[in-house]
Amino acid sequence: MKLNNSKRLERLHDRYQNGDLSRRTFLTLTAAAAAAAGLDMPWMRQALAAVEEVRFDGWGGTVQDAIDKYAFQPYTAKTKLKVVQGTFGDEDEIITKIKTSKPGDYQVIHSSGVNYYIKYVNAGLTSEINEANIPNMVNVLQPMIEPFRKLTPKLSAVPYDYGTTGIAYNTKVISPEEAKEKGAALLLDKKYAGKVGGYSDMTTRVWYAALATGQDPNNLKDMDAIWAKVRETRDLAKKFWSSGAELMDLLSKGEIVVTDAWSGRVAALQDQGAPIGYLDPAGSYAWMEDMLILKGSPMAECEELINFMLDPATSIAVAEGQSYPPSLDPTKVKLTEKIEKLPAFDKSGTMKALTFADPVYWATNEDAWTKQWNRISKGA
Amino acid sequence: MKRRWTLYDPRLAWMLVAPVFLLLIFFLVLPIAVMTAYTFFTFVTAGVETSALTTANWHEFFTDSYYSGFLVKTLRVGAMTAVLCGVLGYFPAYFIWATTFKHKWLLLLLLIVPFWISFTIRTFSWINILGEQGVINVALLKLGIINEPLPMLYNEGAVILGMLHFLLPYMILNVYVSLESIDRTLIAAARSMGCTSAQAFREVTLPLSLPGLAAGLLLCFVLAAGSYVTPQLLGSGRDALFGNLIYDTIMGELNWPMGATLSIVLFVVLGFFAAVYTRYMGMSQIVKGLAG
């Protein structure tokens, strides 16, 4: 097939969209071609118009405050590129919004790791990052990148932080000794009936039921036992919370005295002087979060933003602010003492001390288990 | 000969009303049609569906008692809320209508003032009132009346209370408008015929205010049965209503075909009650009530 100028430019555009070309190279080549051939391609006006802002959507609260303060504001000061922010309480909620909007409306998502990454991949919402445009990726922990690369060899997301969902308890009611002795069973202690909380999320509920029934969360053999345990927790629980803000509110107001909880949010509560203890029982649910660039985003600008966020100085400041360890490899980058003391921090850089969910195993069961959990949470 | 347009020409009326019709088609009929089409789509996996037509979603709805159970519960909570609104709302409406207070507008203004504050914030405020560390429990504990905080939050009672708080002004306004349209000479006539005040109320005022009460009941019922935020904030999972079920199916399971099916079910059921009301009472009363 003979290539004409339009075809060549279309291919050039595809390469830019796929992240194979930097924005500058693309504009230079397009402008040169246009000048030479007098062409006017449909995307040219849009492409030549400077990108002035990048859209970011995250979890809100203390986590996003830290990202805004230590990453976005300095980034805007440096590049004049504004980061327009939105928040979500539940990531499925933002996936629905993305699905119903046009590509490019939503651009960078602070996503909950590989379990969610699959959903974006299945729904055709992912982009392809040009890793050469993110040189700071060399400092990112390889054990965190590998699970993403298994799903899509060309990445759409870059791991940014990680944490655990351990047990938070009110130290005025439960002693650290009691918490340590009972571990995950604390959530099922009838003594605290009506004062127990939990994250309203299938993965967390099934994970903790697996720990309670002595099963491997990544290879469940007896689902009936799992659902029975989930029901048991539900009957003891006062409220299943659905956002970090709600978790902090319930704990600090004393509405609940024990709950599974996100390590960083508990650290934030402890910083505020709340009498809250935190325990990571054996096999507690570890997760990672990533910065996901969606299809249709201005790739060069998004990549530049993520590269800035991964800069050790930025990343460390954000990690200290949000109380979640960064995805930087501690064997390559000198981290601070404060970060080394954060819950879930893995100083070896191997991540072997943490138990992550097997994304393929969980994705295979996600639909059926989510449906069952939704029913149980409503009393079924 | 070409007919000239007059002020009362039906064609002019149609032209004036056409933009509204178009808006209704675009914002109401079209979305409902799209949702109806979605009910026949096939769910593949979270966030992915195909347009391969199937009746599986409807089959699941009609054969799974989980859904019908939720529907019944939603209608029960909606009905309880509406009846409580009627009982509690009639008296303030009657008071505002009957009072000789010179600045009656001030009382009506008090009814509208809550609408100036976000509904979500008003709902959240109940957490600070009913919670274990809330005003009521702290006061009762400090007074030594109770030893343990009362469990007033995250249950059906809290949900109904939250909805009462939200819906009561709608009921009061509807009843008040209905009372306001009563010819007061009828009551004077009843009194002159020997009725006591109570008899005049029972024989004249109450029957004539029933259309407003019925309009308020329908409005409160439909709004309560379709509510999502109040059960989410003030209830536990068990206190979820049909709206929460739809939300979870679409936003949690990312199962749009089933979510669309449930949405159409709620639309048809609530539409049925509205249609029954319209058949016997007419919509004009609700319009009057909403217009204040």
XYZ file of C-alpha atoms in Angstrom:
672
model
C 0.000 0.000 0.000
C 1.365 3.339 -0.967
C 1.457 5.892 1.830
C 0.140 9.331 1.065
C 0.856 12.406 3.186
C -2.447 12.133 5.065
C -1.748 8.499 5.927
C 1.735 9.395 7.114
C 0.366 12.115 9.333
C -2.349 9.809 10.669
C 0.366 7.338 11.641
C 2.397 10.112 13.208
C -0.667 11.074 15.222
C -1.169 7.453 16.322
C 2.443 7.279 17.466
C 1.929 10.456 19.491
C -1.291 9.143 21.010
C 0.466 5.905 21.915
C 3.213 7.813 23.617
C 5.954 6.827 21.144
C 6.637 10.464 20.340
C 7.074 13.403 22.631
C 4.654 16.260 22.187
C 7.425 18.530 21.011
C 8.581 16.094 18.307
C 5.025 15.509 17.184
C 4.263 19.211 16.877
C 7.515 19.889 15.075
C 6.925 17.116 12.538
C 3.272 18.018 12.043
C 3.993 21.695 11.609
C 6.834 20.932 9.204
C 4.620 18.612 7.162
C 1.814 21.151 7.146
C 4.141 23.911 6.027
C 5.600 21.717 3.297
C 2.363 20.288 1.964
C -0.166 22.912 2.977
C -2.140 20.247 4.850
C -4.710 20.900 7.532
C -5.351 17.769 9.567
C -8.444 17.697 11.807
C -6.473 17.427 15.050
C -3.913 20.096 14.233
C -5.618 23.071 15.822
C -6.308 21.092 18.936
C -2.765 19.688 19.035
C -1.113 23.005 18.472
C -3.177 24.647 21.195
C -1.039 24.439 24.310
C -2.174 22.092 27.072
C -2.718 24.296 30.100
C -4.000 21.835 32.651
C -4.018 18.191 33.639
C -6.970 16.562 35.376
C -6.294 14.427 38.451
C -8.795 12.414 40.482
C -7.915 10.884 43.832
C -9.156 9.706 47.179
C -9.494 13.144 48.747
C -8.818 13.789 52.432
C -5.350 13.830 53.973
C -3.909 11.729 51.129
C -4.874 14.144 48.391
C -4.049 17.159 50.546
C -0.475 15.869 50.784
C -0.252 15.207 47.045
C -1.603 18.679 46.325
C 0.690 20.450 48.763
C 3.924 18.625 48.034
C 3.514 17.642 44.381
C 0.880 19.581 42.471
C 1.516 23.056 43.828
C 5.310 22.903 43.253
C 4.662 21.332 39.829
C 2.350 24.177 38.824
C 4.837 26.725 40.114
C 7.545 25.105 38.025
C 5.680 24.411 34.774
C 2.670 26.794 34.875
C 0.592 23.704 34.142
C -2.440 23.627 36.426
C -3.574 20.363 37.993
C -7.370 20.353 38.167
C -8.461 17.968 40.900
C -11.478 15.834 41.634
C -12.109 13.251 44.337
C -13.930 9.966 44.695
C -14.878 7.841 47.692
C -14.941 4.565 45.836
C -12.945 3.775 42.715
C -15.818 1.955 41.008
C -17.639 5.269 41.170
C -14.932 7.024 39.143
C -14.779 4.153 36.654
C -18.484 4.692 35.992
C -17.897 8.386 35.435
C -14.974 7.712 33.103
C -17.043 5.234 31.131
C -19.752 7.809 30.567
C -17.421 10.647 29.601
C -15.400 11.191 26.486
C -11.707 10.185 26.369
C -9.587 12.930 27.872
C -12.188 14.274 30.297
C -10.519 12.283 33.054
C -6.760 11.942 32.787
C -4.751 10.822 35.826
C -6.325 8.587 38.463
C -4.852 7.709 41.858
C -5.874 4.099 41.444
C -5.963 1.168 43.881
C -3.410 -1.058 42.231
C -3.564 -4.079 40.012
C -6.987 -5.347 41.128
C -8.494 -2.189 39.696
C -6.004 -1.934 36.847
C -7.646 -4.989 35.298
C -11.001 -3.225 35.273
C -9.569 -0.295 33.313
C -7.833 -2.696 30.919
C -11.020 -4.729 30.353
C -13.043 -1.582 29.763
C -10.467 -0.303 27.222
C -9.685 2.800 29.249
C -5.910 2.469 29.474
C -3.211 4.364 27.586
C 0.379 3.422 26.811
C 3.062 5.245 28.703
C 6.389 6.051 27.096
C 8.649 5.096 29.985
C 11.521 7.045 28.455
C 9.569 10.183 29.369
C 9.539 9.176 33.042
C 13.227 8.756 33.907
C 12.425 8.672 37.633
C 10.768 5.289 37.076
C 14.201 3.680 37.503
C 13.834 4.303 41.237
C 10.467 2.602 41.518
C 10.373 -0.778 43.254
C 10.456 -3.483 40.608
C 8.253 -5.875 42.663
C 5.582 -3.203 42.463
C 5.889 -2.715 38.706
C 5.974 -6.392 37.745
C 2.308 -7.201 38.517
C 1.216 -4.326 36.254
C 3.533 -5.411 33.471
C 2.137 -8.957 33.671
C -1.249 -7.532 32.716
C -0.090 -5.057 30.069
C 3.533 -5.148 28.885
C 3.159 -1.492 27.870
C 2.259 0.210 31.132
C -0.606 2.610 31.626
C 0.131 3.163 35.307
C 3.104 3.769 37.575
C 3.066 2.498 41.193
C 3.185 5.399 43.622
C 2.615 4.240 47.182
C 1.561 1.256 49.223
C 0.009 0.415 52.537
C -1.855 -2.188 54.496
C -5.351 -2.660 55.743
C -4.667 -3.691 59.334
C -6.660 -3.445 62.546
C -7.295 -0.101 64.228
C -8.565 -0.066 67.789
C -9.441 2.458 70.448
C -6.717 2.210 73.094
C -9.106 3.484 75.765
C -11.173 0.320 75.301
C -8.754 -2.265 73.926
C -5.192 -2.652 75.133
C -2.304 -3.196 72.676
C -1.687 -6.555 74.365
C -5.257 -7.705 73.761
C -5.102 -6.504 70.155
C -1.840 -8.326 69.532
C -3.091 -11.520 71.117
C -6.362 -11.631 69.206
C -5.115 -10.217 65.893
C -7.687 -10.465 63.089
C -10.057 -12.288 65.478
C -10.587 -8.954 67.238
C -13.049 -8.056 64.487
C -15.140 -11.075 65.477
C -15.015 -10.601 69.242
C -18.599 -10.649 70.499
C -17.497 -8.464 73.411
C -17.371 -5.560 70.959
C -20.646 -6.298 69.164
C -22.182 -3.075 67.922
C -18.845 -1.280 68.229
C -17.127 -2.994 65.295
C -16.555 -1.324 61.933
C -15.147 -2.410 58.603
C -14.431 -1.247 55.090
C -17.475 -1.725 52.903
C -15.513 -3.476 50.216
C -15.649 -7.046 48.989
C -11.884 -7.612 48.858
C -11.309 -6.478 52.434
C -14.224 -8.458 53.797
C -13.285 -11.657 51.986
C -9.619 -11.171 52.882
C -10.309 -10.876 56.595
C -12.752 -13.797 56.454
C -9.945 -15.809 54.857
C -7.615 -14.914 57.742
C -10.335 -15.775 60.248
C -10.944 -19.193 58.664
C -7.243 -19.922 58.261
C -7.337 -19.911 54.448
C -4.894 -18.473 51.943
C -6.553 -15.273 50.633
C -5.045 -15.927 47.218
C -6.352 -19.490 46.998
C -9.659 -19.865 48.808
C -10.934 -23.404 49.128
C -14.116 -23.053 51.158
C -16.233 -20.108 50.057
C -19.190 -21.131 52.221
C -17.001 -20.708 55.296
C -15.854 -17.336 53.969
C -19.380 -16.030 53.492
C -20.401 -17.359 56.909
C -17.557 -15.351 58.467
C -18.477 -12.281 56.441
C -22.022 -12.563 57.789
C -20.667 -12.962 61.315
C -18.700 -9.723 60.981
C -21.713 -7.992 59.479
C -23.879 -8.985 62.431
C -21.334 -7.640 64.902
C -20.665 -4.452 62.967
C -22.199 -1.120 63.713
C -21.274 0.411 60.382
C -19.275 -0.488 57.301
C -17.542 2.689 56.234
C -17.002 3.644 52.623
C -14.333 6.367 52.669
C -11.190 7.272 54.582
C -12.918 10.354 55.958
C -15.798 8.248 57.286
C -13.341 5.799 58.874
C -11.566 8.628 60.698
C -14.873 10.150 61.758
C -16.219 6.890 63.193
C -12.994 6.120 65.058
C -12.398 9.594 66.420
C -16.011 10.014 67.578
C -15.874 6.660 69.369
C -18.778 5.252 67.355
C -16.656 2.167 66.737
C -13.769 0.822 68.820
C -12.286 -1.687 66.397
C -12.194 -1.906 62.626
C -10.002 -2.918 59.760
C -8.414 0.322 58.606
C -6.010 1.876 56.146
C -2.577 2.312 57.707
C -2.040 5.879 56.489
C -5.396 7.124 57.739
C -4.707 5.639 61.159
C -1.265 7.269 61.191
C -2.988 10.582 60.414
C -5.375 10.040 63.339
C -2.475 9.184 65.642
C -0.732 12.379 64.534
C -3.845 14.278 65.621
C -3.516 12.702 69.075
C -6.452 10.320 68.811
C -6.169 7.264 71.104
C -6.010 4.815 68.230
C -3.689 1.829 67.980
C -2.805 -0.031 64.782
C -1.874 -3.630 64.251
C -0.935 -5.520 61.096
C -1.931 -9.126 61.834
C -0.108 -11.907 59.977
C -1.167 -11.962 56.326
C -2.997 -8.631 56.551
C -4.094 -7.173 53.261
C -1.353 -5.186 51.557
C -2.113 -3.045 48.579
C -0.403 -0.600 46.320
C -1.653 2.487 44.580
C -0.632 3.815 41.222
C -0.924 6.868 39.044
C -2.933 5.711 36.061
C -3.000 7.698 32.815
C -6.251 7.190 30.950
C -6.740 6.895 27.215
C -7.148 10.247 25.503
C -5.023 12.165 28.018
C -2.290 14.587 26.949
C 0.422 11.951 27.385
C 3.500 14.162 27.400
C 2.092 16.441 30.110
C 0.790 13.550 32.207
C 4.113 11.741 31.941
C 5.923 14.898 32.912
C 3.652 15.291 35.944
C 4.227 11.697 37.061
C 7.956 12.058 36.571
C 7.840 15.113 38.826
C 5.805 13.201 41.403
C 8.366 10.393 41.379
C 11.243 12.759 41.947
C 12.699 11.559 45.278
C 12.266 14.955 46.957
C 8.605 15.188 45.905
C 7.810 11.569 46.561
C 9.330 11.624 50.048
C 7.471 14.808 50.966
C 4.181 13.338 49.727
C 4.816 10.059 51.563
C 5.482 11.871 54.823
C 2.381 14.002 54.289
C 0.018 11.154 53.481
C 1.624 8.586 55.826
C 1.946 5.909 53.158
C 5.408 4.670 52.086
C 6.424 5.720 48.562
C 7.050 3.302 45.708
C 10.722 4.350 45.664
C 13.201 1.521 46.152
C 14.836 2.070 49.564
C 17.970 0.304 48.321
C 18.360 2.954 45.627
C 16.966 6.074 47.289
C 17.750 7.248 50.807
C 14.415 7.585 52.564
C 13.768 9.489 55.760
C 13.485 8.122 59.267
C 9.841 9.173 59.360
C 9.058 7.045 56.310
C 10.952 4.099 57.709
C 8.696 4.212 60.739
C 5.466 4.241 58.728
C 3.201 1.172 59.044
C 3.761 -1.374 56.252
C 7.144 0.086 55.235
C 9.346 -2.598 53.662
C 12.977 -1.670 54.038
C 14.232 -4.657 52.033
C 12.631 -3.405 48.839
C 11.506 -6.944 48.001
C 7.955 -6.513 49.313
C 8.100 -10.133 50.451
C 7.023 -9.225 53.963
C 3.671 -8.032 52.625
C 0.821 -10.115 51.242
C -0.674 -8.605 48.102
C -3.757 -9.885 46.312
C -3.066 -12.005 43.233
C -4.697 -9.769 40.608
C -5.622 -12.508 38.159
C -7.120 -14.767 40.850
C -9.161 -11.944 42.348
C -10.199 -10.549 38.974
C -11.524 -13.970 37.996
C -13.834 -14.002 41.002
C -14.508 -10.286 41.318
C -17.979 -10.149 39.712
C -19.508 -13.033 41.623
C -17.945 -12.133 44.947
C -18.845 -8.459 44.718
C -22.448 -9.384 44.019
C -22.523 -11.775 46.973
C -20.890 -9.224 49.280
C -23.388 -6.538 48.260
C -26.196 -8.884 49.211
C -24.690 -9.889 52.538
C -23.982 -6.277 53.448
C -27.699 -5.607 53.044
C -28.744 -8.380 55.359
C -29.088 -11.312 52.935
C -56.366 32.354 1.629
C -53.610 32.052 4.187
C -54.952 31.960 7.730
C -53.575 34.711 9.976
C -52.262 33.950 13.416
C -54.199 35.205 16.420
C -53.189 35.499 20.047
C -55.103 32.340 20.960
C -54.034 30.352 17.926
C -53.309 26.736 18.931
C -50.279 26.779 16.624
C -48.803 29.597 18.715
C -49.425 27.596 21.886
C -47.658 24.603 20.358
C -44.733 26.777 19.327
C -44.430 28.197 22.825
C -44.582 24.808 24.422
C -42.297 23.111 21.886
C -38.963 23.976 23.605
C -40.226 22.435 26.841
C -41.380 19.352 24.969
C -37.969 19.043 23.356
C -36.257 19.411 26.715
C -38.545 16.764 28.189
C -37.779 14.404 25.347
C -34.059 15.046 25.626
C -33.694 14.952 29.398
C -36.473 12.579 30.428
C -37.824 10.370 27.666
C -34.485 9.692 25.971
C -32.586 8.670 29.142
C -35.444 6.398 30.177
C -35.481 4.874 26.689
C -31.708 4.302 26.859
C -32.014 2.749 30.309
C -34.818 0.509 29.051
C -32.624 -0.640 26.173
C -29.812 -1.351 28.635
C -32.034 -3.762 30.552
C -31.766 -6.126 27.587
C -27.974 -5.865 27.243
C -25.656 -8.659 28.322
C -23.337 -8.159 31.287
C -19.829 -9.460 30.536
C -17.693 -8.366 33.465
C -17.402 -5.333 35.753
C -17.685 -2.278 33.536
C -18.120 -4.260 30.320
C -21.379 -5.188 28.611
C -22.421 -6.099 25.078
C -25.501 -5.124 23.116
C -26.332 -8.810 22.556
C -29.988 -8.848 23.572
C -31.079 -10.981 26.503
C -33.929 -11.178 28.990
C -31.580 -12.550 31.683
C -31.730 -9.369 33.780
C -35.519 -9.369 33.887
C -35.530 -13.096 34.538
C -33.185 -12.566 37.495
C -35.334 -9.769 38.857
C -38.551 -11.760 38.717
C -37.102 -15.013 40.033
C -34.831 -13.718 42.808
C -36.724 -12.883 45.986
C -33.832 -10.647 47.099
C -35.047 -7.919 44.749
C -38.761 -8.212 45.489
C -37.962 -8.240 49.212
C -36.105 -4.977 48.828
C -38.928 -3.495 46.817
C -41.471 -4.342 49.509
C -39.194 -2.965 52.224
C -38.664 0.253 50.259
C -42.398 0.735 49.794
C -42.965 0.037 53.499
C -40.364 2.595 54.619
C -41.680 5.102 52.061
C -45.258 4.605 53.282
C -44.266 4.868 56.962
C -42.354 8.082 56.270
C -45.245 9.563 54.296
C -47.821 8.720 56.984
C -45.604 10.153 59.734
C -45.104 13.284 57.631
C -48.879 13.539 57.253
C -49.541 13.152 60.974
C -46.750 15.479 62.076
C -47.114 17.965 59.233
C -50.837 18.609 59.445
C -50.665 20.420 62.780
C -48.045 23.054 61.863
C -49.862 23.637 58.551
C -53.144 24.109 60.394
C -51.475 26.403 62.906
C -49.969 28.633 60.213
C -53.335 28.785 58.432
C -55.386 29.468 61.551
C -53.077 31.842 63.388
C -53.943 35.513 63.609
C -50.235 36.350 63.890
C -49.660 39.466 61.786
C -46.457 38.275 60.134
C -47.608 34.920 58.828
C -45.029 35.177 56.063
C -42.361 34.748 58.725
C -43.740 31.342 59.656
C -43.793 30.305 56.014
C -40.244 31.570 55.642
C -39.176 29.343 58.535
C -40.435 26.385 56.516
C -38.275 27.318 53.570
C -35.119 28.256 55.483
C -33.870 24.638 55.808
C -33.739 24.436 52.008
C -31.000 27.052 52.038
C -28.654 24.528 53.633
C -27.363 21.549 51.669
C -29.473 18.443 52.126
C -26.326 16.345 52.688
C -25.114 18.638 55.467
C -28.543 18.557 57.115
C -28.458 14.765 56.971
C -24.917 14.640 58.365
C -25.977 16.857 61.267
C -28.036 13.975 62.658
C -24.815 12.057 63.297
C -23.842 14.751 65.800
C -27.255 14.561 67.417
C -27.967 10.823 67.490
C -24.435 9.417 67.699
C -22.818 7.879 70.760
C -20.950 11.139 71.241
C -23.962 13.089 70.031
C -25.862 15.778 71.879
C -28.657 13.523 73.168
C -26.477 10.702 74.458
C -23.936 13.039 76.063
C -26.706 15.009 77.797
C -28.469 11.864 79.059
C -25.186 10.351 80.261
C -24.170 13.530 82.061
C -27.580 13.782 83.704
C -27.160 10.190 84.853
C -30.377 9.101 83.128
C -28.591 6.381 81.164
C -25.400 4.400 81.767
C -24.779 3.285 78.194
C -25.271 5.420 75.085
C -28.556 4.692 73.342
C -28.166 3.072 69.902
C -30.013 5.720 67.926
C -27.855 5.857 64.811
C -27.364 3.469 61.874
C -30.782 1.880 62.058
C -34.153 2.194 60.322
C -35.419 4.663 62.910
C -32.555 7.040 62.110
C -33.263 6.690 58.384
C -36.941 7.509 58.827
C -36.080 10.418 61.108
C -33.662 11.808 58.524
C -36.293 11.524 55.825
C -38.930 13.163 58.040
C -36.552 16.063 58.542
C -36.155 16.404 54.804
C -39.756 15.848 53.744
C -41.837 17.528 56.422
C -41.728 21.002 54.801
C -43.153 19.526 51.572
C -46.071 18.077 53.521
C -46.706 21.252 55.512
C -46.692 23.405 52.394
C -49.106 21.098 50.579
C -51.560 20.982 53.466
C -51.237 24.720 54.077
C -52.020 25.542 50.433
C -55.011 23.259 50.586
C -56.275 24.891 53.798
C -55.700 28.331 52.365
C -58.048 27.573 49.478
C -60.940 26.762 51.842
C -63.676 29.356 51.869
C -63.721 30.401 55.539
C -67.375 31.373 55.339
C -68.144 27.636 55.144
C -66.675 27.194 58.602
C -68.554 30.218 59.893
C -71.711 28.727 58.383
C -71.056 25.416 60.112
C -70.559 27.198 63.422
C -73.736 29.210 62.938
C -75.594 25.932 62.332
C -74.534 24.780 65.797
C -71.274 22.921 65.142
C -68.618 23.072 67.801
C -65.114 24.021 66.685
C -64.113 20.364 66.647
C -67.192 19.407 64.622
C -66.571 22.221 62.153
C -63.025 20.977 61.735
C -64.159 17.372 61.262
C -67.057 18.151 58.918
C -65.653 21.051 56.908
C -61.955 21.839 57.287
C -60.535 18.319 57.286
C -62.485 16.990 54.253
C -61.673 20.118 52.241
C -57.972 19.893 53.109
C -57.703 16.213 52.154
C -56.527 16.874 48.575
C -53.515 18.728 49.994
C -52.857 15.969 52.476
C -53.076 13.357 49.727
C -50.734 15.376 47.512
C -48.260 15.649 50.393
C -48.511 11.928 51.063
C -47.765 11.071 47.450
C -44.871 13.507 47.266
C -43.329 12.298 50.523
C -43.853 8.661 49.604
C -42.237 8.987 46.180
C -39.297 11.013 47.489
C -38.743 8.697 50.468
C -38.995 5.493 48.432
C -36.555 6.875 45.885
C -34.066 8.231 48.421
C -30.443 7.175 48.458
C -28.406 9.591 50.580
C -30.322 9.307 53.867
C -30.148 5.489 54.149
C -26.503 5.662 53.103
C -25.526 8.142 55.813
C -27.859 7.321 58.678
C -28.516 3.632 58.138
C -26.496 0.451 58.227
C -26.301 -1.871 55.237
C -29.529 -3.540 56.350
C -31.364 -0.213 56.143
C -30.533 0.274 52.486
C -33.426 1.021 50.167
C -33.995 0.211 46.507
C -32.056 3.326 45.459
C -29.000 2.010 47.290
C -29.417 -1.315 45.534
C -29.386 0.453 42.166
C -26.327 2.466 43.166
C -24.406 -0.606 44.293
C -25.295 -2.530 41.164
C -24.205 0.240 38.824
C -21.374 1.869 40.772
C -20.117 -1.092 42.834
C -20.631 -4.111 40.602
C -20.358 -1.970 37.451
C -23.269 -4.051 36.146
C -25.190 -1.534 34.087
C -27.724 -3.905 32.516
C -28.944 -5.141 35.930
C -28.736 -1.624 37.397
C -30.850 -0.344 34.502
C -33.389 -3.106 35.111
C -33.709 -2.155 38.774
C -33.973 1.543 37.849
C -36.822 0.862 35.448
C -38.571 -1.256 38.081
C -38.441 1.589 40.620
C -39.546 4.066 37.974
C -42.545 1.918 37.004
C -43.574 1.168 40.598
C -43.395 4.785 41.768
C -44.983 5.885 38.488
C -47.849 3.491 39.215
C -48.578 5.177 42.539
C -48.369 8.615 40.929
C -50.747 7.458 38.185
C -53.250 6.102 40.719
C -53.115 9.412 42.591
C -53.548 11.410 39.381
C -56.529 9.265 38.405
C -58.382 10.017 41.635
C -56.990 13.356 42.864
C -55.353 15.117 39.921
C -51.870 16.602 39.755
C -52.975 20.207 40.219
C -52.830 19.946 44.002
C -49.175 18.937 43.994
C -48.348 21.785 41.629
C -50.128 24.220 43.951
C -48.307 22.809 46.957
C -44.897 23.011 45.341
C -45.582 26.536 44.161
C -46.321 27.425 47.766
